[in-house]
XYZ file of C-alpha atoms in Angstrom:
625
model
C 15.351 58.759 29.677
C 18.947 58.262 29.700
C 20.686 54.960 28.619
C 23.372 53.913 31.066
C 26.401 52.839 29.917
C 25.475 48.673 31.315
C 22.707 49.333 28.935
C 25.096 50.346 25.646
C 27.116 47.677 26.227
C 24.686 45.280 26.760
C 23.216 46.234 23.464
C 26.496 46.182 21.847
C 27.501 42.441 22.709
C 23.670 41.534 22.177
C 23.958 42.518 17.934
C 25.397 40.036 17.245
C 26.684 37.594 20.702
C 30.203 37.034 19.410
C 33.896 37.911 20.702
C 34.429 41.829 20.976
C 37.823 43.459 22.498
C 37.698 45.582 25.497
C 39.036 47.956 22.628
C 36.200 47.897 20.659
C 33.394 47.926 23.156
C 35.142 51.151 24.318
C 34.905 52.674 21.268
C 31.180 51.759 21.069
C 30.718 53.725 24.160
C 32.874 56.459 24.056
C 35.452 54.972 26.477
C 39.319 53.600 27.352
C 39.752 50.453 27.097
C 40.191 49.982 31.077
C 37.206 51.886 31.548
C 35.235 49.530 29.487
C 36.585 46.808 31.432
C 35.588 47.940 34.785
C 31.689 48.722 33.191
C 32.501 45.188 31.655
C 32.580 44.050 35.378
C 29.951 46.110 36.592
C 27.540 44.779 34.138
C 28.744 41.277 34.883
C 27.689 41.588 38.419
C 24.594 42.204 37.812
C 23.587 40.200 35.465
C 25.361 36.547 36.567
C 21.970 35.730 39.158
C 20.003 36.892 36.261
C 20.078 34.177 33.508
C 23.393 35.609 31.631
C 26.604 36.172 32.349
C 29.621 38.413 30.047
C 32.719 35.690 29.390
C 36.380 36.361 28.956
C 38.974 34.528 26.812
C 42.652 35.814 26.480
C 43.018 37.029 22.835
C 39.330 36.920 21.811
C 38.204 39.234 24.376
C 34.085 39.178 25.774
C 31.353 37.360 24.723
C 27.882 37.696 25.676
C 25.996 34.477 27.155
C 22.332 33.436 28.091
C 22.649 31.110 30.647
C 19.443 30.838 31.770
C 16.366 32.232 29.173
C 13.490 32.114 31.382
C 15.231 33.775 34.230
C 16.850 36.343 31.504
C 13.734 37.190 30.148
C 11.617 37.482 33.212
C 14.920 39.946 34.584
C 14.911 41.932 31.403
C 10.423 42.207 32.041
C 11.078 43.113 35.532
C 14.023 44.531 36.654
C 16.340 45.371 33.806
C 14.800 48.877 33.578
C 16.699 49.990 37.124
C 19.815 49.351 35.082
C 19.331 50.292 31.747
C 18.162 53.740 32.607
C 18.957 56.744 34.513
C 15.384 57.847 35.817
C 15.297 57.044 39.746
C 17.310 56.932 42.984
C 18.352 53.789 42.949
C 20.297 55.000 39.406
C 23.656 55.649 38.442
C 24.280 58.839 40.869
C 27.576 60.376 38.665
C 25.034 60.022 35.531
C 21.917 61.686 37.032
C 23.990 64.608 37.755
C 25.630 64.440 34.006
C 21.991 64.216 32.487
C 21.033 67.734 35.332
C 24.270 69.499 33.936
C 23.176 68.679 30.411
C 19.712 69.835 30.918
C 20.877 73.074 32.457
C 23.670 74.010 30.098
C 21.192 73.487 26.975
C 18.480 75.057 29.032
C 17.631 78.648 28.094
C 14.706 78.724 30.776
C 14.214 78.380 34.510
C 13.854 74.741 36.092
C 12.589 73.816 39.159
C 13.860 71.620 41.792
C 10.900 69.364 42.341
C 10.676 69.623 38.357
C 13.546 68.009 38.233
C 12.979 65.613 41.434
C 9.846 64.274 38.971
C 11.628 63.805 36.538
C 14.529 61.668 38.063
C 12.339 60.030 40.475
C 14.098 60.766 43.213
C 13.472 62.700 46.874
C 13.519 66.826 46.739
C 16.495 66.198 49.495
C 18.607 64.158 46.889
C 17.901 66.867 44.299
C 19.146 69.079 46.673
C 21.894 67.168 47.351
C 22.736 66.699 43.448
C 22.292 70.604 43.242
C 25.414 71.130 44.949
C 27.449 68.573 43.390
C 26.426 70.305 39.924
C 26.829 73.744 41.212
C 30.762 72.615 42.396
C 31.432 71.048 38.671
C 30.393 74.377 37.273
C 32.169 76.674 39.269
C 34.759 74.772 37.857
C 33.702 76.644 34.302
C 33.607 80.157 36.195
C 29.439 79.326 35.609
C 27.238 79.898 38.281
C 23.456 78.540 39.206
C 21.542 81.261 40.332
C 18.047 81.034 41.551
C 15.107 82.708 41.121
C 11.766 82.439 43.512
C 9.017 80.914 41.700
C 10.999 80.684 38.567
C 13.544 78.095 39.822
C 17.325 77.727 38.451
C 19.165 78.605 35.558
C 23.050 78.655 34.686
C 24.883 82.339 33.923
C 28.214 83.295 32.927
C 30.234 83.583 29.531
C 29.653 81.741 26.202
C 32.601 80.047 26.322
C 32.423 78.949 29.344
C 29.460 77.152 28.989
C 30.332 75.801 25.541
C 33.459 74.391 27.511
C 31.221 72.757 30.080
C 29.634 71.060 27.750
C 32.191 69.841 25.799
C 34.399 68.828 28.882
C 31.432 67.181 31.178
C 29.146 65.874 28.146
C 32.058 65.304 25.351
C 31.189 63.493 22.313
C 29.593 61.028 24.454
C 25.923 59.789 22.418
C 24.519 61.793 25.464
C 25.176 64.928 23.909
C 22.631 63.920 21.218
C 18.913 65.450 22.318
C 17.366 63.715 19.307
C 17.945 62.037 15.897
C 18.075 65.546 14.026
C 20.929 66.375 16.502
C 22.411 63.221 15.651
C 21.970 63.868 11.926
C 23.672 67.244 12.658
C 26.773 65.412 14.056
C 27.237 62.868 11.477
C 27.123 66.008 8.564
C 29.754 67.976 10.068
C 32.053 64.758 10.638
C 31.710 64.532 6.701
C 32.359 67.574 5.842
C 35.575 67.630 7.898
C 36.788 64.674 6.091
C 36.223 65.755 3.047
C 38.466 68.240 3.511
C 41.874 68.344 2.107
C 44.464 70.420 4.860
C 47.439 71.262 4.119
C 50.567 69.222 5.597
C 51.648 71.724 7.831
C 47.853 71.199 9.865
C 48.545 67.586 11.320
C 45.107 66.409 13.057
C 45.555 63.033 14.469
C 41.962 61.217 14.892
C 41.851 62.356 18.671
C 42.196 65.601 17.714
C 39.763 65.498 14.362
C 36.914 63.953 16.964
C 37.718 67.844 19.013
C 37.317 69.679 16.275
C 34.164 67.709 15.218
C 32.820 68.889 18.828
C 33.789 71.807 18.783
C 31.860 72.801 15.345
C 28.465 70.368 16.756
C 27.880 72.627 19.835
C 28.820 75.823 18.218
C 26.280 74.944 15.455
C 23.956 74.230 18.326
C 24.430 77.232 20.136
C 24.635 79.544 17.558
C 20.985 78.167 16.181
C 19.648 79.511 19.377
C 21.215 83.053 19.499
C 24.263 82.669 21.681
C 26.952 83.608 20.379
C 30.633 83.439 21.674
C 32.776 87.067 21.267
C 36.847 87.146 20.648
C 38.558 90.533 22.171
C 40.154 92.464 20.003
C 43.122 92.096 21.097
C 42.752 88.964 20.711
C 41.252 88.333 17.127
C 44.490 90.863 15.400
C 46.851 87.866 16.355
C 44.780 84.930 14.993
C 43.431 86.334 11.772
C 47.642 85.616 11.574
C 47.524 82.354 11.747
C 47.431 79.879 9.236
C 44.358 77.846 10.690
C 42.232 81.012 9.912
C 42.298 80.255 6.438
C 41.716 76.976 7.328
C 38.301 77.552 9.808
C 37.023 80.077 6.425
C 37.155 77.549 4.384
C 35.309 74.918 7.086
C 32.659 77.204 7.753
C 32.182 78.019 4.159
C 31.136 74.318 3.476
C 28.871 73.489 6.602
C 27.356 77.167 5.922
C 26.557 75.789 2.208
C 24.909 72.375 3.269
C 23.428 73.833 6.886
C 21.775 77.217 5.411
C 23.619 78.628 8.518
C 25.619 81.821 8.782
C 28.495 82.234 10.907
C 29.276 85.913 12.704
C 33.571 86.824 12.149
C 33.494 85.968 15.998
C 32.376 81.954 15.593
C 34.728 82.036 12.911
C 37.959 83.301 15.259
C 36.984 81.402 17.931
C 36.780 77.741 15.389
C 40.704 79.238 14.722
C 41.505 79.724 18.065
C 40.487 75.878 18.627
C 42.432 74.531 16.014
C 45.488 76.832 17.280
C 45.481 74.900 20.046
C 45.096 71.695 18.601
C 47.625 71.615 15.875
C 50.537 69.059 17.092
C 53.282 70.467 16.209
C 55.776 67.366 14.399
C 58.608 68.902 13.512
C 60.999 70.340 15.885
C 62.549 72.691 13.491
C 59.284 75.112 14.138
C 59.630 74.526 18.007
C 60.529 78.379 19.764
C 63.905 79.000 21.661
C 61.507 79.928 24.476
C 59.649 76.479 24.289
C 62.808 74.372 24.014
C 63.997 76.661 27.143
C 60.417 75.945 29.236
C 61.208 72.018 28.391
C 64.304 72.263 29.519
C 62.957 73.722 32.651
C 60.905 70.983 33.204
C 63.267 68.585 32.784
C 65.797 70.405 35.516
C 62.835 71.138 37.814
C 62.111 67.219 38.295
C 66.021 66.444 38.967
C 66.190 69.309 41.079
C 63.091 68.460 42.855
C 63.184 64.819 43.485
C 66.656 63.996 41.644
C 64.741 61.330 38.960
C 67.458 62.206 36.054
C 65.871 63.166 32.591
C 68.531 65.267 31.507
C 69.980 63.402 29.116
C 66.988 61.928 27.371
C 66.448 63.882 24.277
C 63.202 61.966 22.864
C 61.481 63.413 26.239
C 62.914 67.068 25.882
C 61.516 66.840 21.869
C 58.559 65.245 23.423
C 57.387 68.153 25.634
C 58.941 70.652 23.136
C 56.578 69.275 20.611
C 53.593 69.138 23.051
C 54.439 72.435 24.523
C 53.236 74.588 21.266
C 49.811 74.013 21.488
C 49.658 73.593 25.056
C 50.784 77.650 25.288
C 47.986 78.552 22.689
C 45.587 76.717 24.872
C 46.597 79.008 27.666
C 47.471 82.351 26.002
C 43.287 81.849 24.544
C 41.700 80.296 28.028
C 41.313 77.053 26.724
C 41.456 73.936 28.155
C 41.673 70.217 26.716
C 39.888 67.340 28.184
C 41.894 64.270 28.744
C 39.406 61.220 28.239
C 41.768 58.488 29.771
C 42.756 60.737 32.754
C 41.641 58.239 35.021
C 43.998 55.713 33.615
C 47.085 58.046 33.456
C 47.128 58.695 37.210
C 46.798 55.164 37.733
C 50.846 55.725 37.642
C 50.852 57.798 40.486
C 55.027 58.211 40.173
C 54.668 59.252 36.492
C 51.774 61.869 37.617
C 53.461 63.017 40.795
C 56.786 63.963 38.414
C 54.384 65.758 35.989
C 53.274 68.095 38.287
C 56.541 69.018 39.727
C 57.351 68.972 35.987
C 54.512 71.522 35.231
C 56.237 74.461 37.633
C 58.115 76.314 35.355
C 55.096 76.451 33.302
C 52.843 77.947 35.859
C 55.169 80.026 37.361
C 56.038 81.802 33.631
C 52.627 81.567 32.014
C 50.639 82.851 35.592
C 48.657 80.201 35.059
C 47.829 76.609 36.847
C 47.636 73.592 34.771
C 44.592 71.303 35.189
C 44.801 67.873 35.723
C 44.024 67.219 32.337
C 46.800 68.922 31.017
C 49.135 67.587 33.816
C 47.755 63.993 32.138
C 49.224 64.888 28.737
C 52.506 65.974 30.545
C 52.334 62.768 32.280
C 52.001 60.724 29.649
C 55.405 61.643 28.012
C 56.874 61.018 31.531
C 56.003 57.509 32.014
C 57.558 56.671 28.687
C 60.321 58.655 29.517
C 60.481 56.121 32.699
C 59.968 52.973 30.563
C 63.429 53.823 29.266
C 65.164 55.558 32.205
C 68.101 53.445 33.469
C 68.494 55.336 36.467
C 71.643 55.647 38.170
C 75.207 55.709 36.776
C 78.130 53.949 38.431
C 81.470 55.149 38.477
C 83.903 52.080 38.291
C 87.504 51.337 38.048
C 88.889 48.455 36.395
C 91.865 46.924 37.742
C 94.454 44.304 35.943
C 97.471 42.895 36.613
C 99.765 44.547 34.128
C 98.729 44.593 30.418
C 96.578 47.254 28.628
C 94.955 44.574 26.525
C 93.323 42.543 29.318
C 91.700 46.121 31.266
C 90.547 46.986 27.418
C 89.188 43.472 27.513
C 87.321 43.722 30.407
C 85.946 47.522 29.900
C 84.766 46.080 26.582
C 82.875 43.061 28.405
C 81.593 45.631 31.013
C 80.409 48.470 27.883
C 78.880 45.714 26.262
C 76.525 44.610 29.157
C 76.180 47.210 31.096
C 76.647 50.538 29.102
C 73.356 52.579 29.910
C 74.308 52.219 33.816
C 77.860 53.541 33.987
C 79.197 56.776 34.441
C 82.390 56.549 33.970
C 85.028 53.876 33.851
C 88.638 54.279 34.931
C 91.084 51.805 33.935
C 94.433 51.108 35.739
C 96.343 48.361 36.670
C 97.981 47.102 40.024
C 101.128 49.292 40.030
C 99.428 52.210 39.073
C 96.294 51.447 42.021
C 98.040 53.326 44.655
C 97.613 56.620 41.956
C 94.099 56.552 42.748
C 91.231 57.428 45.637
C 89.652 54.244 45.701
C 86.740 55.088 47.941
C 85.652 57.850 45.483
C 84.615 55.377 43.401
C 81.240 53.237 43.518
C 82.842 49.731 43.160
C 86.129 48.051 41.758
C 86.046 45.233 39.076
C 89.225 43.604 39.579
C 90.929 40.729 37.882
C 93.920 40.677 40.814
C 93.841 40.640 44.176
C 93.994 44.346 46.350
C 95.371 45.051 49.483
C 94.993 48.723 49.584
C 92.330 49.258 51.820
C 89.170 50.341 50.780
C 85.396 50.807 52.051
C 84.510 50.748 48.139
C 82.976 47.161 47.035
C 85.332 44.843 44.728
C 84.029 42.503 42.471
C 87.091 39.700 41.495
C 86.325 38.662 38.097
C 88.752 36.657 35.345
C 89.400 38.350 32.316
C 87.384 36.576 30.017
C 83.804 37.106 32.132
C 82.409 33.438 33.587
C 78.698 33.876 34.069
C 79.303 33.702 38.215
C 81.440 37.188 37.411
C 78.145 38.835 35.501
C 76.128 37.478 38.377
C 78.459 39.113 41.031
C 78.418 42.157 39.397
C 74.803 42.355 38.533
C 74.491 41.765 42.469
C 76.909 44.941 43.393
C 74.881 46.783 41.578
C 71.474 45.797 43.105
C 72.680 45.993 46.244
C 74.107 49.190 46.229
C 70.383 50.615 45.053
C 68.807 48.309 48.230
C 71.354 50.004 50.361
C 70.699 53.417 49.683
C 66.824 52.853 49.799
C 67.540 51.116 53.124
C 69.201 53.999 54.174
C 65.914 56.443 53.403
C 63.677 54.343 55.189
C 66.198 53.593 58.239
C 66.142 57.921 58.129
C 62.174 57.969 57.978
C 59.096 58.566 60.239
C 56.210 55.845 60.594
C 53.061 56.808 62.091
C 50.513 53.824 62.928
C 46.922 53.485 64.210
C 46.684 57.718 63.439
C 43.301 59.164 64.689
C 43.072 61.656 61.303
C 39.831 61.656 58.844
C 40.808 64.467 56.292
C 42.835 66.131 54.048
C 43.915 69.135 56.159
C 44.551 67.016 59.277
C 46.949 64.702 57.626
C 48.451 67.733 56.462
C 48.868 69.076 59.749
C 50.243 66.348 61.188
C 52.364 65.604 58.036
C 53.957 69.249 58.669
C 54.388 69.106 62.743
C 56.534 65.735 62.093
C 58.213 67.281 58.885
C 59.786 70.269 60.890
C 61.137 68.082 63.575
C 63.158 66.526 61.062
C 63.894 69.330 58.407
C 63.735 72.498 60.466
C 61.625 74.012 57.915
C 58.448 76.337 58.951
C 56.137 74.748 59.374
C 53.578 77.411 57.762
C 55.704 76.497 54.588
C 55.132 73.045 54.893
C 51.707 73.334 54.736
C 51.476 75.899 52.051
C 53.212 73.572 50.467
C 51.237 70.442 50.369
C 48.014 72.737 50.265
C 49.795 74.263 46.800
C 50.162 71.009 45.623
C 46.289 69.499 46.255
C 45.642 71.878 44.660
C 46.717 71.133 41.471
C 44.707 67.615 41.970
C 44.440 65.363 45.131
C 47.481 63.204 45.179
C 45.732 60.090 46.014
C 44.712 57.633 44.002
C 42.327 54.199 44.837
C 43.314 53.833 48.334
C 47.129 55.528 48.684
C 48.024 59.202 48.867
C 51.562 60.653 48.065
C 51.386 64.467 49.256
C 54.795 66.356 48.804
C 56.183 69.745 48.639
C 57.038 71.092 45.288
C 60.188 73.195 46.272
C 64.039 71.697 46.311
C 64.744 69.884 49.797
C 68.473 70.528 50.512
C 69.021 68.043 53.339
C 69.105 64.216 54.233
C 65.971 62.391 52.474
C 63.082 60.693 53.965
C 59.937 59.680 53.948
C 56.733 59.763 56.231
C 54.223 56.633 56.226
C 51.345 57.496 57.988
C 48.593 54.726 58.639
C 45.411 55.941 59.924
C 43.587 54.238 62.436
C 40.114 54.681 59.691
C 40.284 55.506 55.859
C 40.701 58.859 54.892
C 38.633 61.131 52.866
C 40.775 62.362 50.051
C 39.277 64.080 47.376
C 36.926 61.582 45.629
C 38.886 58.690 46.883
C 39.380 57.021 50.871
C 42.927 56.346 51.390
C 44.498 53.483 54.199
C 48.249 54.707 53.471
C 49.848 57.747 53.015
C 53.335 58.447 51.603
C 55.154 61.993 51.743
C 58.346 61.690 50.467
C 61.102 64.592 50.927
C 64.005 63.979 48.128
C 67.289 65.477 49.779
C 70.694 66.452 47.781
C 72.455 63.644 49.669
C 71.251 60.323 47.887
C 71.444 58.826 43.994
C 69.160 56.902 44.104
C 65.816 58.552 43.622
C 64.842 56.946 39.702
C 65.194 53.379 41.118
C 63.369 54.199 44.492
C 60.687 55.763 42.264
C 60.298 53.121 39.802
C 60.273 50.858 43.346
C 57.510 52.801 44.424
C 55.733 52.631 40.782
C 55.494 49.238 40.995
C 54.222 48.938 44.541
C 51.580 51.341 44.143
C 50.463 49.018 41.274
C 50.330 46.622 43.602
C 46.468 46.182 45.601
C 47.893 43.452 47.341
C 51.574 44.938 48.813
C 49.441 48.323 49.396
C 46.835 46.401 51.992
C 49.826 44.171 53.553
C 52.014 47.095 54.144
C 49.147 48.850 56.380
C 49.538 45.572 59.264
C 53.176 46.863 59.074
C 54.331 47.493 62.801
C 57.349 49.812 62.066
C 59.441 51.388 59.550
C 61.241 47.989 58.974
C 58.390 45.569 58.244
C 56.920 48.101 55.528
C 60.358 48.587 53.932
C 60.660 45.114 53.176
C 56.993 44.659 51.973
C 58.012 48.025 49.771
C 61.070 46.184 48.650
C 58.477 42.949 47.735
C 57.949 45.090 44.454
């Protein structure tokens, strides 16, 4: 039977009943730390009527309690067993169908439904139901489950595809382990690895050593029972090339040595293909033209797309160059790289919505279409990239009475405080004002009065700074951002009480309103959403943000659609959907976006805006954030 994850981290706080991290219990499990918390609370709930209860202090982290013994005791006689293992309906459902895949990948003979109904306890009609849930994940793998009459099922299709099923859906998880000698197996080849000294051009951070480790286990494990995995020719000329050939000889040399195993030239390209693909690149002097020109691409295709300005943030263009290397390999060889905190990644639905605009140019060069897991990675580099995005730029003039010293004075003062959100600064003084267009500029800093008139803002200020003049001009520039995102919403479309209970409804109804406004087909629209889902559902706990990928050349809005009932998107039900369309005529977009971040973020915002009446209530619960 299979241990459920309540029941390793039960046993994990129970060595020893002191203070662990969220950090470390993760570890002990095989997941994020934010994973571990919500199992954490999972746990907690069932255990708190029990006799026990899981305790939190800030800084010390989760201790284990007994409460109650009797009651504990008599719950851990009784009832603990519906919790601590995966053998019956009333089980985990997402780990029942792990434990079929498992069984089916490492399978090399038929299995019966009702075989399998036995042996989970459960109903032939839940099997059947589980069936097709496994069936969907492998398709994913290009694997199929045929069936045979009176022999039952059994999984086809390539090696590698199989070999990346179970790498992807089992991991390094203790799962993967069918017994102590497979454990012992594990453990051998993680020593070997470290004992190996690789050059400094091979840089294998411990993410990427725990791959590799993998990688070698289920090859090992395969290979023992006469599967083997075959390289194209093609295919094997360019990586005998490489340097991590050398590299995977030497590997296999050692394991071969201590496991009495022999590897065929194939296992040994394909170990070399892996570590192609996993070598991060650190220096940016081996980074191609054409992979500086494909982050570039990137960078342009979110400004162009949704105006969010990267382009002058050069740790995020040496970011993806960096990440981009390995990332090609994985596609030029039909790999793929599982991204273990996924989950928590799209939990910044802004950051993941930019990577897959951001992921175009690669898709559209390479033929390809990035999973989800790669998107993550991309993703990742973006929401640092927002951590230190100051958004938009103001162009100011500065205005003084006569002297050069006192404008110098108070560009200085301005530089100083607020350098990372100007444009450009203009400095003049009063008999020079007339010189000048003042409503091409954003606003006027002025230490004399103006009579010209002017629909540009102007902020008086002495020429030594008082705090009162920071505060007005830290104002001016707040406002300015409220008044252009009042200006999208006061342009947008808000749909209440909408009778809709799927994915290609909303769509529907997302297009028929979005060519009323725009004028564009509304065949395009769709394809365009569609396009989009497809690269991952864009919703995420209870919100969905569907878009089109192409430029939008007109006046920006958005659509907020309430339904009347939740909607069934993907694996989540959404109360609030959000389709923004950025147009050419607004600057605002990075400070809207980190707006919207931080009210997605927000459980509490997300359920008051859905009693919103119209367009203006929800802004200012939006604007709440």
């Amino acid at each position: 039977m299979i241990e459920t994850r309540a029941k390793q981290i039960l046993d994990f706080l129970t060595t020893d009943y002191k203070f662990h991290t969220s950090e470390d219990i993760g570890k002990s499990v095989g997941l994020s730390s934010k994973s571990a918390q919500k199992e954490i609370n999972t746990l907690n709930s069932i255990i708190c009527d029990e006799g026990a209860i899981i305790k939190s202090e800030p800084g010390k982290g989760y201790q284990f309690k007994i409460t109650n013994n009797s009651t504990f005791k008599s719950f851990l006689k009784t009832d603990w067993y519906k919790y601590a293992y995966y053998h019956h309906e009333s089980g985990n459902k997402k780990l029942r169908i792990e434990s079929i895949i498992k069984l089916m990948l490492f399978s090399n003979s038929y299995l019966k439904q009702q075989e399998l109904a036995d042996m989970y306890y459960v109903s032939h009609s839940q099997i059947n139901k589980d069936i097709k849930e496994v069936r969907d994940i492998l398709r994913n793998y290009n694997l199929k489950l045929i069936s045979k009459p009176y022999y039952g099922m059994k999984v086809v299709g390539e090696e590698k595809n199989i070999r990346l099923a179970l790498r992807h859906e089992i991991g390094e998880d203790p799962n993967l382990f069918r017994n102590d000698e497979d454990e012992l197996l594990f453990n051998t080849i993680q020593e070997v690895i470290n004992g190996i000294e690789f050059p400094q051009t091979f840089y294998m951070p411990y993410a990427n050593f725990k791959n590799l480790v993998v990688h070698i286990y289920i090859s090992i494990l395969r290979i023992s029972e006469g599967k083997y995995v075959k390289v194209p020719e093609e295919l094997s000329t360019r990586v005998i090339s490489y340097e991590e050939f050398s590299m995977a000889n030497l590997i296999v040399a050692k394991l071969s040595s201590q496991l009495d195993l022999d590897f065929p030239k194939d296992e040994i390209l394909y170990l070399t293909m892996h570590m192609i693909t996993k070598n991060s690149v650190t220096n940016y002097e081996k980074v191609s033209p054409e992979i500086s020109e494909i982050a570039q691409q990137m960078i342009d295709e979110v400004y162009d797309v949704t105006k969010y300005d990267f382009r002058s943030n050069i740790d995020l263009f040496f970011a993806l160059s960096l990440h981009l290397g390995p990332l090609i390999e994985r596609i030029r060889y039909g790999l793929n790289m599982k991204n273990p905190i996924l989950d928590d990644i799209k939990e910044n639905q802004v950051a993941f919505m930019l990577a897959t605009i951001a992921v175009q140019p690669v898709n559209k060069r390479l033929k390809t279409k990035l999973s989800d897991d790669e998107i993550g990675y991309i993703a990742l580099h973006i929401a640092s990239a927002m951590d230190y995005n100051v958004g938009i730029k103001r162009n100011i003039l500065v205005v003084c009475g006569s002297g050069n010293s006192s404008a110098q004075m108070m560009k200085s003062q301005l530089e100083r405080k607020y350098k990372d959100q100007i444009e450009n600064l203009t400095l003049t003084n009063l008999s020079r004002l007339k010189l000048y267009k003042l409503d091409n500029f954003d606003f006027i800093v002025s230490s004399v009065d103006i009579k010209e008139k002017t629909t540009t803002p102007i902020v008086y200020v002495d020429v030594i700074f008082k705090q009162r003049d920071f505060e007005n001009i830290d104002n001016i520039f707040n406002r300015q951002t409220l008044n252009e995102i009042d200006k999208l919403f006061s342009n947008s479309i808000f749909l209440k009480d909408i009778d809709v209970d799927s994915i290609d409804q909303t769509i529907n109804i997302l297009a028929d309103y979005a060519f009323k406004k725009s004028k564009l087909e509304k065949n395009y629209l769709i394809d365009q959403f569609k396009k989009r889902e497809e690269l991952g559902p864009t919703a995420y706990i209870n919100v969905a943000i569907p878009h089109i990928l192409d430029k939008y050349s007109k006046e920006s809005f958005c659509i907020i659609l309430i339904p009347k009932n939740k909607i069934s998107w993907g694996e989540v039900n959404v109360n609030l959907v959000i389709s923004i369309f950025f147009g050419n005529d607004l600057n605002f977009e990075s400070k809207f976006l980190d707006n919207l971040g931080r009210f997605l973020n927000n459980a509490e915002l997300i359920e008051k805006s859905t009693k919103s009446n119209n367009i203006e209530e929800f802004k200012n619960i939006f604007l709440e954030s």
